[in-house]
Amino acid sequence: MNTPYSQTALRHNQVFIWLCVLSFFSVLNEMVLNVSLPDIANDFHKLPASANWVNTAFMLTFSIGTALYGKLSDQLGIKKLLLFGIMVNGFGSIIGFVGHSFFPVLILARFIQGAGAAAFPALVMVAVVRYIPKENRGKAFGLIGSLVAMGEGVGPAIGGMIAHYIHWSYLLLIPTATVITVPFLMKLLEKEERVSGRFDMTGIILMSAGIVFFLLFTTSYRLSFLIISILAFLIFVRHIRKTQDPFVDPALGKNVLFMMGVLCGGLIFGTAAGFVSMVPYMMKDVHHLSTAAIGSGIMFPGTMSVIIFGYIGGLLVDRKGSLYVLTIGIVLMSSSFLIAAFFIGAAPWLMTVIIVFVFGGLSFTKTVISTIVSGSLKQKEAGAGMSLLNFTSFLSEGTGISIAGGLLSIRLLNQRLLPVNADHSAYLYSNMLILFAGIVIMSWLVTVNVYKRSRRND
């Protein structure tokens, strides 16, 4: 006979299983369309600057939504928000599939998908804290992290195979699989009391406007978009300094180590995302590979290596320290970019190896940035600070994808600056790889300098 305790434990385990399903699909939705960006650009006769908005649109609402759901969870409860996110995500998928022949409808669908999928990373972690006993949370977070890494890994392979053998539009239907969790979560999740609270909608609108217009600037390079973006951010900063319970705590801006960790981490994450979005274009233009070959042969080994490198990075931080692991990560990324830049015309398998080390360096860097940022925060700042780090990380990835698409479209770097043993089509990609290496090295130098100064002042 089951005791009340065993029944409760069984229900919590069932909740956790469905949360794992949502965690896997949230990242899969982010990665699965990446290898199809050249095909989408070709189908709609669009430049990469426009085609990359298929991913940028998703990441934009995904990043903002992550912060929103986290703020709202205390007021509205997990159950309502999680079910809302699942339904919105599925609704966006259906709109995208039905209207995939119309580019504006496709972009709108990706906006909607991101707004729904944002509920998964934001609320799953909160749900684990509320439903999983403290002694089992470490295993729970570890399993979710592994599933997220697996979603990142298999996403390009699945995306490449479906796009090549069927059509990329069917990738939009994958998130509808999360709808199967709805009846179980409705039954298993507890009803929560609604807590009254204030919500800074003005701050969200101002910040969102600044982000959108900046991304539009990186796509079209129209000065008017940049001016509007700067004005929106200036008004936003003024607003959060005066309002009660602002969307972003202005006190965090006084923490130099925190701000530098967030900004430099954002630059590195954005650069890596820009590189990943560029790889399909590069492999098609330079090596004329199929979408399936790019997803399975070029991208898949690198994205799966995140699981191994993430574990190694965590061990090294404890044993060797943050700066040691950060330096290794930056060396792996920058040297990989430089080797790819000089040998871009070499055999495609070389790019497979390079992507493995780029993702390895990125795993090391993410581990260190999280450690540095969390260590710079006081206990009362931890929640707001880590939430801002997650928001910035997701947003920087969308920004990196947008900027990479803009650079590929205006072809400002399409000059032979290096002794590259390849035809003219490789020059642009080679020069962009040099730019990527310079950005991550600069970010490393700033982070190390600020970190050492903060340690001397302690």
XYZ file of C-alpha atoms in Angstrom:
458
model
C 0.000 0.000 0.000
C 1.358 3.403 -0.955
C 1.902 5.852 1.844
C 1.081 9.569 1.374
C 4.815 10.240 1.288
C 5.460 7.725 -1.517
C 2.519 9.080 -3.512
C 3.906 12.598 -3.176
C 7.382 11.431 -4.227
C 5.887 9.620 -7.230
C 3.996 12.745 -8.292
C 7.144 14.864 -7.964
C 9.100 12.374 -10.085
C 6.398 12.483 -12.754
C 6.515 16.288 -12.746
C 10.281 16.128 -13.183
C 10.013 13.773 -16.183
C 7.742 16.197 -18.043
C 9.967 19.137 -17.090
C 12.891 17.277 -18.679
C 10.875 16.915 -21.895
C 10.244 20.671 -21.975
C 13.929 21.458 -21.288
C 15.043 19.276 -24.199
C 12.612 20.795 -26.697
C 13.332 24.394 -25.640
C 16.946 24.131 -26.833
C 16.120 21.899 -29.798
C 13.756 24.623 -31.060
C 16.605 27.124 -30.830
C 19.167 25.041 -32.757
C 17.165 23.028 -35.269
C 16.722 25.717 -37.947
C 20.318 26.976 -37.909
C 21.642 24.684 -40.655
C 18.674 25.581 -42.880
C 19.367 29.328 -42.956
C 21.048 29.188 -46.407
C 18.094 27.194 -47.780
C 15.635 29.724 -46.346
C 17.665 32.606 -47.812
C 17.648 30.876 -51.198
C 13.908 30.056 -51.132
C 12.932 33.654 -50.343
C 15.761 35.263 -52.358
C 16.925 37.029 -49.201
C 20.366 38.122 -48.043
C 21.740 36.527 -44.845
C 20.898 39.725 -42.941
C 17.209 39.044 -43.517
C 17.304 35.233 -43.418
C 19.096 35.229 -40.044
C 16.070 36.945 -38.524
C 14.487 33.481 -38.512
C 16.778 32.757 -35.565
C 17.157 36.328 -34.289
C 13.382 36.755 -33.936
C 13.174 33.607 -31.837
C 16.123 34.587 -29.621
C 14.785 38.115 -29.121
C 11.451 37.121 -27.588
C 13.097 34.099 -25.970
C 15.573 36.264 -24.027
C 13.040 38.917 -23.001
C 10.460 36.260 -22.189
C 12.901 34.379 -19.955
C 13.220 37.440 -17.735
C 9.470 38.102 -17.859
C 8.372 34.609 -16.861
C 10.865 34.593 -14.009
C 9.452 37.865 -12.664
C 5.834 36.728 -13.077
C 6.261 33.280 -11.503
C 5.904 34.616 -7.954
C 2.739 36.538 -8.846
C 0.888 34.146 -11.158
C 2.412 30.792 -10.245
C 4.300 28.232 -12.321
C 1.357 26.160 -13.526
C -0.527 28.873 -15.434
C 2.609 30.350 -16.983
C 4.079 26.996 -18.019
C 0.854 25.854 -19.677
C 0.530 29.273 -21.349
C 4.074 28.988 -22.712
C 3.456 25.501 -24.107
C 0.284 26.587 -25.922
C 1.861 29.779 -27.323
C 4.892 27.825 -28.523
C 2.674 25.282 -30.283
C 0.482 28.034 -31.764
C 3.562 29.745 -33.231
C 4.720 26.434 -34.705
C 1.430 25.862 -36.521
C 1.342 29.443 -37.848
C 4.904 29.068 -39.118
C 4.257 25.753 -40.853
C 0.996 26.839 -42.476
C 2.376 30.219 -43.568
C 5.984 29.235 -44.271
C 5.722 30.420 -47.889
C 5.373 34.025 -46.680
C 8.523 35.431 -45.100
C 6.783 37.976 -42.798
C 4.519 35.192 -41.464
C 7.568 33.000 -40.851
C 9.289 35.742 -38.849
C 6.078 36.430 -36.892
C 5.798 32.724 -36.102
C 9.358 32.646 -34.776
C 8.594 35.664 -32.556
C 5.589 33.755 -31.165
C 7.576 30.538 -30.744
C 10.265 32.363 -28.763
C 7.671 34.011 -26.538
C 6.256 30.599 -25.662
C 9.508 28.625 -25.411
C 10.947 31.228 -23.005
C 8.714 29.786 -20.289
C 10.630 26.514 -20.272
C 14.124 27.549 -19.046
C 12.684 30.308 -16.855
C 10.155 28.132 -15.004
C 11.682 24.658 -15.079
C 14.431 25.661 -12.651
C 11.875 27.266 -10.322
C 9.723 24.140 -10.533
C 12.666 21.917 -9.606
C 13.264 24.001 -6.474
C 9.578 23.772 -5.498
C 8.899 20.115 -6.333
C 12.214 18.253 -5.902
C 13.609 17.621 -2.371
C 16.833 19.487 -1.595
C 18.901 16.288 -1.380
C 17.949 15.370 -4.986
C 18.187 18.786 -6.643
C 21.825 18.415 -7.667
C 21.017 15.285 -9.671
C 17.929 16.983 -11.104
C 19.818 20.054 -12.289
C 22.576 17.829 -13.678
C 20.106 15.723 -15.675
C 18.366 18.810 -17.043
C 21.746 20.274 -18.013
C 22.615 17.057 -19.865
C 19.296 17.089 -21.723
C 19.798 20.727 -22.692
C 23.268 19.893 -24.011
C 21.811 16.911 -25.891
C 19.177 19.178 -27.443
C 21.915 21.540 -28.600
C 23.819 18.571 -29.993
C 21.152 16.723 -31.939
C 19.401 19.890 -33.137
C 21.652 20.553 -36.167
C 21.695 16.866 -37.135
C 17.905 16.536 -37.001
C 17.471 19.887 -38.729
C 19.879 18.986 -41.511
C 18.319 15.601 -42.241
C 14.710 16.823 -42.281
C 15.538 19.929 -44.332
C 17.518 17.919 -46.884
C 15.196 14.938 -47.335
C 11.796 16.562 -46.680
C 11.695 20.364 -46.284
C 12.881 22.870 -43.687
C 9.284 23.993 -42.987
C 8.612 20.683 -41.172
C 11.164 21.711 -38.557
C 8.676 24.315 -37.372
C 6.313 21.539 -36.248
C 8.790 19.905 -33.848
C 7.846 22.138 -30.851
C 4.221 20.969 -31.078
C 5.435 17.741 -29.445
C 5.506 19.615 -26.116
C 1.682 19.754 -26.187
C 1.662 16.128 -24.988
C 2.854 17.373 -21.589
C -0.219 19.592 -21.040
C -2.713 17.033 -19.604
C -0.055 15.590 -17.296
C 1.159 18.967 -16.014
C -2.436 20.137 -15.503
C -3.011 17.117 -13.284
C 0.362 16.993 -11.510
C 1.233 20.645 -10.851
C -0.278 22.123 -7.724
C -2.599 25.092 -7.816
C -0.770 28.137 -6.436
C -2.000 31.188 -4.657
C -1.793 34.398 -6.641
C 0.519 36.955 -5.008
C -0.078 40.637 -5.619
C 2.865 42.625 -6.829
C 3.989 45.441 -9.051
C 5.262 44.823 -12.568
C 7.462 47.260 -14.487
C 5.779 47.111 -17.900
C 7.173 50.530 -18.912
C 10.709 49.310 -18.353
C 10.092 46.173 -20.413
C 8.677 48.188 -23.339
C 11.561 50.687 -23.319
C 14.203 47.969 -23.116
C 12.528 45.884 -25.822
C 12.315 48.908 -28.135
C 16.019 49.608 -27.636
C 16.927 45.991 -28.409
C 14.691 45.696 -31.489
C 15.950 48.896 -33.095
C 19.563 47.981 -32.392
C 19.061 44.612 -34.085
C 17.389 46.347 -37.029
C 20.458 48.583 -37.254
C 22.767 45.540 -37.386
C 20.667 44.206 -40.260
C 20.284 47.323 -42.403
C 22.939 49.690 -40.931
C 20.505 52.608 -41.057
C 21.673 55.331 -38.684
C 18.109 56.276 -37.702
C 17.605 52.837 -36.114
C 20.760 53.258 -34.036
C 19.687 56.706 -32.824
C 16.236 55.431 -31.775
C 17.885 52.491 -30.003
C 20.249 54.731 -28.020
C 17.422 57.073 -27.040
C 15.278 54.148 -25.862
C 18.111 52.791 -23.724
C 18.840 56.219 -22.219
C 15.168 56.666 -21.271
C 15.176 53.104 -19.912
C 18.181 53.807 -17.657
C 16.542 56.977 -16.371
C 13.288 55.098 -15.769
C 14.774 52.229 -13.699
C 16.594 54.733 -11.481
C 13.323 56.411 -10.499
C 10.718 53.631 -10.387
C 10.048 51.210 -7.564
C 10.783 47.531 -8.226
C 12.324 48.144 -11.705
C 12.668 45.443 -14.331
C 16.473 45.653 -13.955
C 18.011 46.601 -10.612
C 20.158 49.722 -11.264
C 22.287 48.912 -8.198
C 23.892 46.089 -10.199
C 25.456 48.724 -12.467
C 27.725 49.788 -9.615
C 29.254 46.329 -9.377
C 32.149 46.627 -11.857
C 33.167 42.965 -11.838
C 29.569 41.872 -12.365
C 29.008 44.290 -15.252
C 32.291 43.401 -16.977
C 31.555 39.695 -16.561
C 28.106 40.112 -18.086
C 29.276 42.365 -20.951
C 32.399 40.394 -21.853
C 30.513 37.125 -21.488
C 27.852 38.521 -23.793
C 30.490 39.419 -26.392
C 31.964 35.927 -26.297
C 28.583 34.157 -26.413
C 27.392 36.445 -29.204
C 30.554 35.815 -31.213
C 30.145 32.053 -30.852
C 26.482 32.274 -31.930
C 27.454 34.418 -34.925
C 30.083 31.854 -35.888
C 27.619 28.954 -35.618
C 25.085 30.818 -37.781
C 27.824 31.542 -40.353
C 29.041 27.934 -40.690
C 26.156 26.688 -42.925
C 26.641 29.601 -45.345
C 30.410 29.030 -45.337
C 30.206 25.285 -45.940
C 27.760 25.752 -48.823
C 29.699 28.586 -50.497
C 33.227 27.243 -50.005
C 32.756 23.443 -49.975
C 29.306 23.088 -51.617
C 28.028 20.656 -48.976
C 24.406 19.595 -48.603
C 22.279 20.668 -45.647
C 22.279 17.093 -44.295
C 26.084 16.873 -44.484
C 26.472 20.213 -42.695
C 24.107 19.245 -39.883
C 25.327 15.686 -39.309
C 28.961 15.750 -40.415
C 30.084 19.296 -39.613
C 27.916 20.575 -36.727
C 26.845 17.438 -34.830
C 30.237 16.344 -33.365
C 30.946 19.854 -32.089
C 27.573 20.428 -30.496
C 27.672 17.041 -28.761
C 31.172 17.768 -27.384
C 29.560 20.405 -25.132
C 28.517 17.626 -22.726
C 32.110 16.428 -22.214
C 33.758 19.848 -22.124
C 31.145 21.214 -19.748
C 31.931 18.485 -17.228
C 35.701 18.950 -17.595
C 35.362 22.727 -17.241
C 33.451 22.373 -13.978
C 36.181 20.129 -12.514
C 38.996 22.445 -13.628
C 37.392 25.561 -12.121
C 37.412 23.921 -8.699
C 40.984 22.653 -9.042
C 42.806 25.322 -11.063
C 40.706 28.461 -10.640
C 38.509 30.598 -12.874
C 41.199 32.524 -14.775
C 43.053 29.330 -15.697
C 39.932 27.768 -17.229
C 38.890 31.044 -18.877
C 42.299 31.318 -20.538
C 42.105 27.745 -21.835
C 38.636 28.429 -23.205
C 39.721 31.595 -24.996
C 42.821 29.873 -26.414
C 40.663 27.053 -27.782
C 38.191 29.478 -29.379
C 40.622 32.063 -30.772
C 43.140 29.523 -32.102
C 40.302 27.592 -33.759
C 39.032 30.762 -35.444
C 42.549 31.638 -36.651
C 43.275 28.142 -37.989
C 39.931 28.151 -39.809
C 40.706 31.606 -41.253
C 44.055 30.542 -42.747
C 42.984 27.054 -43.869
C 39.398 27.770 -44.872
C 39.840 26.024 -48.224
C 41.114 22.798 -46.638
C 39.102 19.589 -46.363
C 35.659 19.947 -44.699
C 36.638 17.540 -41.900
C 38.997 20.234 -40.566
C 35.976 22.443 -39.870
C 34.401 19.567 -37.928
C 37.460 19.448 -35.632
C 37.505 23.245 -35.334
C 33.840 23.364 -34.288
C 34.550 20.749 -31.592
C 37.212 23.003 -30.065
C 35.120 26.163 -30.476
C 32.261 24.558 -28.544
C 34.772 23.185 -26.035
C 36.186 26.658 -25.435
C 32.674 28.072 -25.202
C 31.749 25.479 -22.542
C 34.804 26.449 -20.477
C 34.005 30.143 -20.875
C 30.340 29.781 -19.881
C 31.321 27.890 -16.748
C 33.833 30.570 -15.742
C 31.592 33.557 -16.524
C 28.827 32.065 -14.367
C 31.340 31.470 -11.553
C 32.832 34.978 -11.737
C 29.460 36.714 -11.950
C 27.889 34.707 -9.117
C 30.956 35.300 -6.963
C 30.730 39.076 -7.469
C 27.168 39.266 -6.106
C 25.984 39.724 -2.561
C 23.426 37.230 -1.321
C 20.527 39.666 -1.731
C 21.635 40.413 -5.335
C 22.026 36.786 -6.414
C 18.534 36.254 -7.852
C 18.378 39.490 -9.857
C 22.019 39.226 -10.917
C 21.886 35.661 -12.258
C 18.570 36.399 -13.957
C 20.198 39.349 -15.741
C 23.144 37.136 -16.749
C 20.804 34.558 -18.312
C 18.854 37.287 -20.094
C 22.048 38.881 -21.435
C 23.420 35.518 -22.569
C 20.318 34.652 -24.620
C 20.071 38.177 -25.994
C 23.745 38.283 -27.003
C 23.269 35.087 -29.005
C 20.434 36.665 -30.976
C 22.482 39.821 -31.473
C 25.493 37.812 -32.660
C 23.357 36.002 -35.228
C 21.951 39.319 -36.456
C 25.355 41.013 -36.724
C 26.872 38.027 -38.532
C 24.014 38.116 -41.048
C 24.544 41.840 -41.591
C 28.282 41.410 -42.214
C 27.643 38.569 -44.644
C 25.189 40.771 -46.550
C 27.059 44.061 -46.855
C 30.294 42.171 -47.647
C 32.448 44.932 -46.184
C 35.070 42.314 -45.339
C 35.016 40.647 -48.757
C 38.667 41.429 -49.505
C 41.741 39.226 -49.684
C 43.543 40.233 -46.486
C 45.146 36.842 -45.775
C 47.136 34.399 -47.941
C 44.146 32.078 -48.187
C 44.470 29.020 -50.423
C 40.882 29.222 -51.703
C 38.767 31.031 -54.263
C 37.136 34.448 -53.879
C 34.086 33.060 -52.068
C 36.240 32.250 -49.012
C 37.679 35.738 -48.415
C 34.653 37.118 -46.553
C 34.458 34.145 -44.186
C 38.194 34.136 -43.554
C 38.169 37.808 -42.556
C 35.125 37.345 -40.324
C 36.925 34.533 -38.504
C 39.825 36.897 -37.815
C 37.308 39.397 -36.430
C 35.778 36.705 -34.203
C 39.210 35.806 -32.816
C 39.957 39.469 -32.063
C 36.655 39.952 -30.185
C 37.118 36.952 -27.868
C 40.748 37.863 -27.128
C 39.785 41.465 -26.322
C 36.962 40.248 -24.046
C 39.393 37.933 -22.262
C 41.916 40.723 -21.655
C 39.245 43.016 -20.174
C 37.777 40.275 -17.974
C 41.182 39.190 -16.613
C 42.214 42.799 -15.902
C 38.996 43.643 -14.042
C 39.015 40.334 -12.158
C 42.602 40.826 -10.912
C 41.880 44.410 -9.845
C 38.790 43.355 -7.914
C 40.824 40.671 -6.122
C 43.490 43.205 -5.095
C 40.802 45.550 -3.737
C 39.136 42.810 -1.637
